[in-house]
Short mmCIF file of C-alpha atoms and ligand atoms in Angstrom, two decimals:
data_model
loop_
_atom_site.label_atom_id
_atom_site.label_comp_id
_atom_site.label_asym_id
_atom_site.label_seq_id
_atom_site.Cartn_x
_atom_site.Cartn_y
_atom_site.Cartn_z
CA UNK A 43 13.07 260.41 94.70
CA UNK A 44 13.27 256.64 94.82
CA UNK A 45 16.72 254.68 95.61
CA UNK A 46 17.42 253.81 91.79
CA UNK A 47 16.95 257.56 90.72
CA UNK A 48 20.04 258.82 93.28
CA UNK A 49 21.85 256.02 92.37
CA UNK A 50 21.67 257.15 88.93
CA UNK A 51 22.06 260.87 89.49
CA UNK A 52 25.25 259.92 91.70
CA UNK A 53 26.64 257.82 89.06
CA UNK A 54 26.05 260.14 86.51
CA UNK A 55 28.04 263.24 88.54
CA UNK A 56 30.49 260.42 89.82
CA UNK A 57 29.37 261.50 93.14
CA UNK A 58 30.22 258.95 95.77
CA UNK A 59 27.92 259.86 99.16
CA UNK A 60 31.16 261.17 101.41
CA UNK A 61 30.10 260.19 105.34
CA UNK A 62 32.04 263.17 106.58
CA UNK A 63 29.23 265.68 104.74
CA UNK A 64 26.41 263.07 105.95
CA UNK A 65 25.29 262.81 102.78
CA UNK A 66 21.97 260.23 103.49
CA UNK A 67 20.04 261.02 101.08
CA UNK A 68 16.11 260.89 101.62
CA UNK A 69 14.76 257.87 99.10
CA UNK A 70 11.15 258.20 100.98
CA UNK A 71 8.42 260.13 99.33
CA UNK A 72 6.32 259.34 102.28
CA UNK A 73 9.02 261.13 104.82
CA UNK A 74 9.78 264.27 102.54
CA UNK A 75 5.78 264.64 102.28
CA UNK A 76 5.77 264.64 105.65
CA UNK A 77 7.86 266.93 106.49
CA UNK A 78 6.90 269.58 104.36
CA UNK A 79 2.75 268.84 105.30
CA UNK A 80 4.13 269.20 109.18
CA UNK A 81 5.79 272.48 108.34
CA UNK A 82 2.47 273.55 107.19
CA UNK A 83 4.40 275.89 104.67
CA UNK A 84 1.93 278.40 102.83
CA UNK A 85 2.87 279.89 99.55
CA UNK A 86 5.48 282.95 99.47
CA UNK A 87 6.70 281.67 102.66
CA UNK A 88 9.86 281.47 103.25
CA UNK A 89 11.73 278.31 103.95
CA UNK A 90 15.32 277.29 104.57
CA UNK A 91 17.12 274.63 104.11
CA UNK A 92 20.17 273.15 104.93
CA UNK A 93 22.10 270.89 102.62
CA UNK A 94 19.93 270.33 100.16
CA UNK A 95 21.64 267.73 97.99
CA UNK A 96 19.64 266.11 95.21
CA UNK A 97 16.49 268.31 96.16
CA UNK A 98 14.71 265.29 97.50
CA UNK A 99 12.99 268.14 100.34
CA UNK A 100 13.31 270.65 97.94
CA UNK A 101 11.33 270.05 95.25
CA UNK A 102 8.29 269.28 98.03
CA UNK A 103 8.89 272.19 99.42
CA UNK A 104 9.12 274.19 96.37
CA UNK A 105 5.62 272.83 95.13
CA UNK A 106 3.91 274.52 97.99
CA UNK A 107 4.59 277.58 96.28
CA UNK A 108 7.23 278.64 99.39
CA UNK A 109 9.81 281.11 98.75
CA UNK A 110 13.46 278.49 99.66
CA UNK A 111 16.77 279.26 100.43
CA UNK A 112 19.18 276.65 100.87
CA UNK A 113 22.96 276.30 101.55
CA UNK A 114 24.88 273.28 100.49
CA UNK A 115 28.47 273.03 100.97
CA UNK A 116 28.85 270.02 98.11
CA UNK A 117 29.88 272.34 94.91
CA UNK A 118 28.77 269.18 92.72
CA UNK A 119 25.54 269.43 94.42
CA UNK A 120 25.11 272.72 93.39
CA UNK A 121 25.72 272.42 89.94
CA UNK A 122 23.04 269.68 89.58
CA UNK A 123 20.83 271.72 91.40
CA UNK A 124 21.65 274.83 89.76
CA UNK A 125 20.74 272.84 86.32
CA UNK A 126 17.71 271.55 87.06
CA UNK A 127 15.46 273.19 90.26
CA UNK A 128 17.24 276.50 89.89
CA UNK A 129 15.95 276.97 86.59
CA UNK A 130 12.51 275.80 86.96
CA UNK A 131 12.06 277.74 90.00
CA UNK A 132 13.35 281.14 89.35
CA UNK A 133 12.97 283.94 92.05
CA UNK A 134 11.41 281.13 94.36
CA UNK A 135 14.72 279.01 94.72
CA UNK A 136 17.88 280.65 96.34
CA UNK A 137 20.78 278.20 96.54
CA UNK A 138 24.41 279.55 98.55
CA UNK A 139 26.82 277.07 97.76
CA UNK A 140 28.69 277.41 101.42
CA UNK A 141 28.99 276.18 105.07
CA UNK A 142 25.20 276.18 106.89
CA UNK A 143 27.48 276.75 110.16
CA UNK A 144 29.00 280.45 108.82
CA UNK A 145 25.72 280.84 107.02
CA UNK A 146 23.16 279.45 109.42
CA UNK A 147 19.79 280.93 107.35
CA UNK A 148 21.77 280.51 103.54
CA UNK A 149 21.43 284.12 101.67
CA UNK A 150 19.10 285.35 104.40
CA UNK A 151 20.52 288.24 106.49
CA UNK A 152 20.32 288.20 109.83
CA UNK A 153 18.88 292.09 109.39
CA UNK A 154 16.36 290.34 107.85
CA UNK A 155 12.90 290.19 109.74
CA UNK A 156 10.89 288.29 107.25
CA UNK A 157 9.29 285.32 109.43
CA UNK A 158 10.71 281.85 108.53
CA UNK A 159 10.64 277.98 108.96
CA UNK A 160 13.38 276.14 108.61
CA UNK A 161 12.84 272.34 106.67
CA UNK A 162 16.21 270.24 106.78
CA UNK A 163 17.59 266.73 106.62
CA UNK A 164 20.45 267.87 108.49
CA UNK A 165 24.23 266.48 107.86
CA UNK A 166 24.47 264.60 110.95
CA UNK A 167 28.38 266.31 111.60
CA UNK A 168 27.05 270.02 111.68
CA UNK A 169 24.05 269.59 113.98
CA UNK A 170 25.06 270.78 116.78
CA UNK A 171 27.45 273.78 115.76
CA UNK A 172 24.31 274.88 112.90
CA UNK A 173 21.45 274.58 115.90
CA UNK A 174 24.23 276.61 117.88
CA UNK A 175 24.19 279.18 115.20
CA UNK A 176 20.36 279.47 114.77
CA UNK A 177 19.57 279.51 118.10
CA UNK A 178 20.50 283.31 118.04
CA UNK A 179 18.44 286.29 116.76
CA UNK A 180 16.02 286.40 114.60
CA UNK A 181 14.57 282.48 115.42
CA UNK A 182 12.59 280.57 112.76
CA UNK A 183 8.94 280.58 113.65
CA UNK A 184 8.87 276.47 113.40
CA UNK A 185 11.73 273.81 112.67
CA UNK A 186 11.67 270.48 111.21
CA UNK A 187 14.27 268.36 111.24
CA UNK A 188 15.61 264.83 110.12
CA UNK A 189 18.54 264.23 112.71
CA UNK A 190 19.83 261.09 114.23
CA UNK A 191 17.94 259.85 116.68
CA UNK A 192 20.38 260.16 119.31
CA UNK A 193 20.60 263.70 118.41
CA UNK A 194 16.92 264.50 118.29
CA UNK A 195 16.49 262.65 122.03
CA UNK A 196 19.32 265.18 122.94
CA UNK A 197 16.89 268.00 122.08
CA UNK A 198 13.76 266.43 124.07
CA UNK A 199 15.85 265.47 126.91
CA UNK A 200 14.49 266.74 129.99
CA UNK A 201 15.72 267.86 133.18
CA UNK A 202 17.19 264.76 134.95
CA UNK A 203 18.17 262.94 132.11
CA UNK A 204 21.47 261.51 130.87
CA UNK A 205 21.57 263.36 127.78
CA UNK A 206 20.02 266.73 129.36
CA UNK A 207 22.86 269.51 127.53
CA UNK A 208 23.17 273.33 126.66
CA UNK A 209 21.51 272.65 123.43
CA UNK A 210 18.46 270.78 125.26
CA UNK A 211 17.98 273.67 127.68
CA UNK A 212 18.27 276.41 124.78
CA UNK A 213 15.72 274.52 122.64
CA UNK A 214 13.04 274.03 125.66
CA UNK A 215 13.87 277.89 126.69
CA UNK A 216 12.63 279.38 122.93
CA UNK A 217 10.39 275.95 121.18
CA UNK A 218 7.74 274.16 121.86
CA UNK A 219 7.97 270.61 121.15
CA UNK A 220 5.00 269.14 118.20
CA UNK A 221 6.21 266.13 117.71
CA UNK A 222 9.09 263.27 117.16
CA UNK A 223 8.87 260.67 114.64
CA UNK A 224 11.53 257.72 114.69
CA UNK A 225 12.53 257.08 110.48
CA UNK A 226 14.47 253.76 109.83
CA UNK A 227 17.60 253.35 107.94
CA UNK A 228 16.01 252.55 104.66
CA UNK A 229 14.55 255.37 103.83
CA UNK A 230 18.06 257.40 102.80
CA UNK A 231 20.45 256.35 100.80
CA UNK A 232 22.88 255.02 101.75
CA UNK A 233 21.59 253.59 104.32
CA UNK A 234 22.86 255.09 107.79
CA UNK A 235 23.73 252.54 110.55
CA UNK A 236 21.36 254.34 113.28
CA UNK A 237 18.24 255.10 113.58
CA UNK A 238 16.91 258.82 112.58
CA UNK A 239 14.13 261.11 113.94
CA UNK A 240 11.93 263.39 112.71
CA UNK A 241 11.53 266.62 114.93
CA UNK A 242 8.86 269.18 114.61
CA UNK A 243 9.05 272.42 116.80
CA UNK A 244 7.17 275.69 116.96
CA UNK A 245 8.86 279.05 118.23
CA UNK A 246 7.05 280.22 121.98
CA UNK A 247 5.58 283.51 122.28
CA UNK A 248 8.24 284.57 124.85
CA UNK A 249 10.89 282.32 123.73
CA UNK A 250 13.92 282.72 125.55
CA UNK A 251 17.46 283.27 124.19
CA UNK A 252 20.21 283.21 126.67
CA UNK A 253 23.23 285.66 126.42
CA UNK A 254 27.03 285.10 126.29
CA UNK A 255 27.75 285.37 130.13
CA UNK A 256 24.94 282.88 130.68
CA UNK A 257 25.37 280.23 128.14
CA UNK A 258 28.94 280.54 128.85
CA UNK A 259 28.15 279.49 132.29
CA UNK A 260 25.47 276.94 131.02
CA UNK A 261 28.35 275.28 128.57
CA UNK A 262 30.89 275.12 131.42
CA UNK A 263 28.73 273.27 134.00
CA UNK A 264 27.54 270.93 131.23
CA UNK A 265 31.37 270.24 130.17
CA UNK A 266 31.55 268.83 133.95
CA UNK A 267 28.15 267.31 134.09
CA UNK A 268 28.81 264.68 137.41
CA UNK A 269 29.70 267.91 139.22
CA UNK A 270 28.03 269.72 141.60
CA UNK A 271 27.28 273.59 140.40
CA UNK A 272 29.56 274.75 143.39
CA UNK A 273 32.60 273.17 142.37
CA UNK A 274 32.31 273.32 138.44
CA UNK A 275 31.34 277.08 138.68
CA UNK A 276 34.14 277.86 141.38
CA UNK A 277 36.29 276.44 138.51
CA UNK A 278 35.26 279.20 136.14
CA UNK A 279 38.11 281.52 134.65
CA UNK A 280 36.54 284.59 133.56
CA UNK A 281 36.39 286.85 135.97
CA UNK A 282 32.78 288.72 134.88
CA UNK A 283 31.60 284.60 134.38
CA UNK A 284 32.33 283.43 137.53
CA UNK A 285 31.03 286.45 139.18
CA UNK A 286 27.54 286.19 137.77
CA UNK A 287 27.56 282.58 138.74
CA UNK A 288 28.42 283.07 142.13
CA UNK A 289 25.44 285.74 142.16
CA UNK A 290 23.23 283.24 141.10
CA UNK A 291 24.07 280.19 143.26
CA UNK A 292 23.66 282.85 146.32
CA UNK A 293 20.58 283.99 144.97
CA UNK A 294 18.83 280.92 146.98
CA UNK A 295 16.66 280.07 143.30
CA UNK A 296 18.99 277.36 143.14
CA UNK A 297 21.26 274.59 145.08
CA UNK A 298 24.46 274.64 144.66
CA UNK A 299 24.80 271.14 144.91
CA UNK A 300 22.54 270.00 142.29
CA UNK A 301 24.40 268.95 138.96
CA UNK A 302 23.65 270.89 135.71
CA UNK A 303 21.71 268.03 134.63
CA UNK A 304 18.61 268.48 137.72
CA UNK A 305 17.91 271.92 136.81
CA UNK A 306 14.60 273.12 135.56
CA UNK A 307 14.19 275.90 133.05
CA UNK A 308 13.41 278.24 135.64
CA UNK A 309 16.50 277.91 136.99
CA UNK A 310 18.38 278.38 133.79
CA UNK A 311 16.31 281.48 133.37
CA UNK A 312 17.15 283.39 136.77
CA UNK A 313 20.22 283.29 135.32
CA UNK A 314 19.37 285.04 132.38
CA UNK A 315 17.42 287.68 134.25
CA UNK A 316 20.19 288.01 136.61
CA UNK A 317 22.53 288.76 133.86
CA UNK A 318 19.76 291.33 132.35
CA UNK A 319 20.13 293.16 136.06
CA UNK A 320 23.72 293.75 135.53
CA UNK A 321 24.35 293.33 132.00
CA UNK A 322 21.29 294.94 130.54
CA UNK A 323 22.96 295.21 126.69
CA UNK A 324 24.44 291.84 126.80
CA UNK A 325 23.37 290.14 123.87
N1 SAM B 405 18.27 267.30 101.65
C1 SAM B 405 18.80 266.15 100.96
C2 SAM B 405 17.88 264.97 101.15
O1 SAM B 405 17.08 265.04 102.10
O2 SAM B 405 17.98 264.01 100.40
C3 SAM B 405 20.22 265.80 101.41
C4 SAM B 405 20.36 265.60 102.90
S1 SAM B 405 21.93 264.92 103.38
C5 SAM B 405 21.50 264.21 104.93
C6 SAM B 405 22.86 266.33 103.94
C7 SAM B 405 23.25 267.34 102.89
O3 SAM B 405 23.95 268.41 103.54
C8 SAM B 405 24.18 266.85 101.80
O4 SAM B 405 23.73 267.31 100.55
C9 SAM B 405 25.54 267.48 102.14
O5 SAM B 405 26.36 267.68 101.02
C10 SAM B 405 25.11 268.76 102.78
N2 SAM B 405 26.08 269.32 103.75
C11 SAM B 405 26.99 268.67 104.52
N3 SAM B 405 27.67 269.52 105.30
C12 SAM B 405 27.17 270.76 105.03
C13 SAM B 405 27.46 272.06 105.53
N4 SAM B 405 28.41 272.27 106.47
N5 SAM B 405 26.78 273.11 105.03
C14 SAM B 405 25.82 272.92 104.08
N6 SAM B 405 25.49 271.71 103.58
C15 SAM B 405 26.15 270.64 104.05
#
């Protein structure tokens, strides 16, 4: 979909992009192609996708023969959408006019245990709380995403790096990173004033999804990231929380006077089996 055709589209729904949805809108062929050829969709899969706007991804997507479902919160959107790829796609394109956060996989239950990918130029405000979401049970086989760049080096970041967070640790503990792509301004429209990033992961064989107690734990020494583990876990209010981390720093696996920000995944993960030990159910 080239610039002049979402101008047009906009105009004619007098639609102005609102910043507080994120609404960039792809204007690049060449990146949508992409992104559906590194998803390496097959037909009858099925896809989801978040916010699908115009139906820049969409349509791509659509023409690989995959089964989509999408949630867009913009009810303007899904009007336009519902005219036009609705229609020509029926019983291959779901739309749930919603919020991707409460509805992390659109129309698809979480029951459900059909395999899926997940394709999505993600609104840059819901990044974080959405990858929150669908970092729980069931886990999409392989994610791309078109996220700010900042965001996307948040998800690389490794162990002893400044922006090394919960959401870095829970996406290296269940996805193997394929690739990263930097994509310039002018490919949406508007343009955005930073950079973006194009993020390609596959799902491990083992992948690793970390229960309340311990990503509570995780979260709270992140939220005091120059601390040492000792002090920001000593800090800890609930009382089955702080006794799990205090099991884990005298465990040995790990010093207590590293910062949140020096630990490897292993030591992330003797947290989790600690948990198991005591908390088998925990989910
Ligand atoms: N997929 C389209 C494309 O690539 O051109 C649009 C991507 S644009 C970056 C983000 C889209 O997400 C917009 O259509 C916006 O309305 C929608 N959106 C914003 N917040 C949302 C939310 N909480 N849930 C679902 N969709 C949302």
């Amino acid at each position: 979909m080239a610039r002049k055709d979402i101008q047009e589209i906009l105009a004619a729904l007098s639609v102005r992009p609102a910043k507080d949805l994120g609404q960039n809108f792809l204007c690049d062929g060449n990146v949508a192609k992409k992104s559906v050829s590194m998803a390496q969709v097959v037909p009858g899969e099925l896809v989801v996708e978040i916010g699908p706007g115009l139906g820049a991804l969409t349509e791509q997507l659509l023409a690989t023969g995959a089964e989509v479902h999408a949630v867009e919160l913009d009810g303007r959107l899904c009007e336009f959408l519902r005219n036009g790829l609705v229609k020509r796609f029926p019983g291959k394109f779901f739309l749930l006019h919603g919020d991707a956060v409460a509805f992390p996989r659109g129309d698809v239950a979480a029951e459900d245990k059909t395999t899926y990918a997940v394709v999505a130029n993600l609104p840059y405000a819901i990044t974080s709380p959405w990858l929150d979401a669908i970092l729980k049970l069931p886990l999409p086989k392989s994610m791309v995403l078109l996220t700010q760049l900042e965001s996307a080096e948040r998800l690389l970041a490794p162990p002893r790096s400044r922006r090394r967070g919960a959401i870095g640790v829970r996406i290296g503990a269940a996805f193997r990173m394929i690739s990263m792509h930097k994509i310039p301004p002018q490919c949406f429209h508007p343009r955005p004033k930073v950079q973006s990033a194009l993020v390609h992961m596959q799902l491990l064989d083992e992948p690793l999804v970390f229960s309340q107690k311990p990503l509570a734990i995780m979260r709270h020494c992140f939220q005091f990231r120059r601390k040492q583990l000792a002090t920001s876990c000593r800090a800890i209010e609930n009382h089955g929380e702080k006794l799990l981390a205090e099991r884990w720093l005298h465990l040995g696996t790990v010093d207590p006077h590293l910062r949140p920000e020096d630990l490897e995944l292993s030591h992330w993960r003797s947290l989790q089996q600690l948990n198991c030990e005591h908390w088998p159910t925990e989910v």
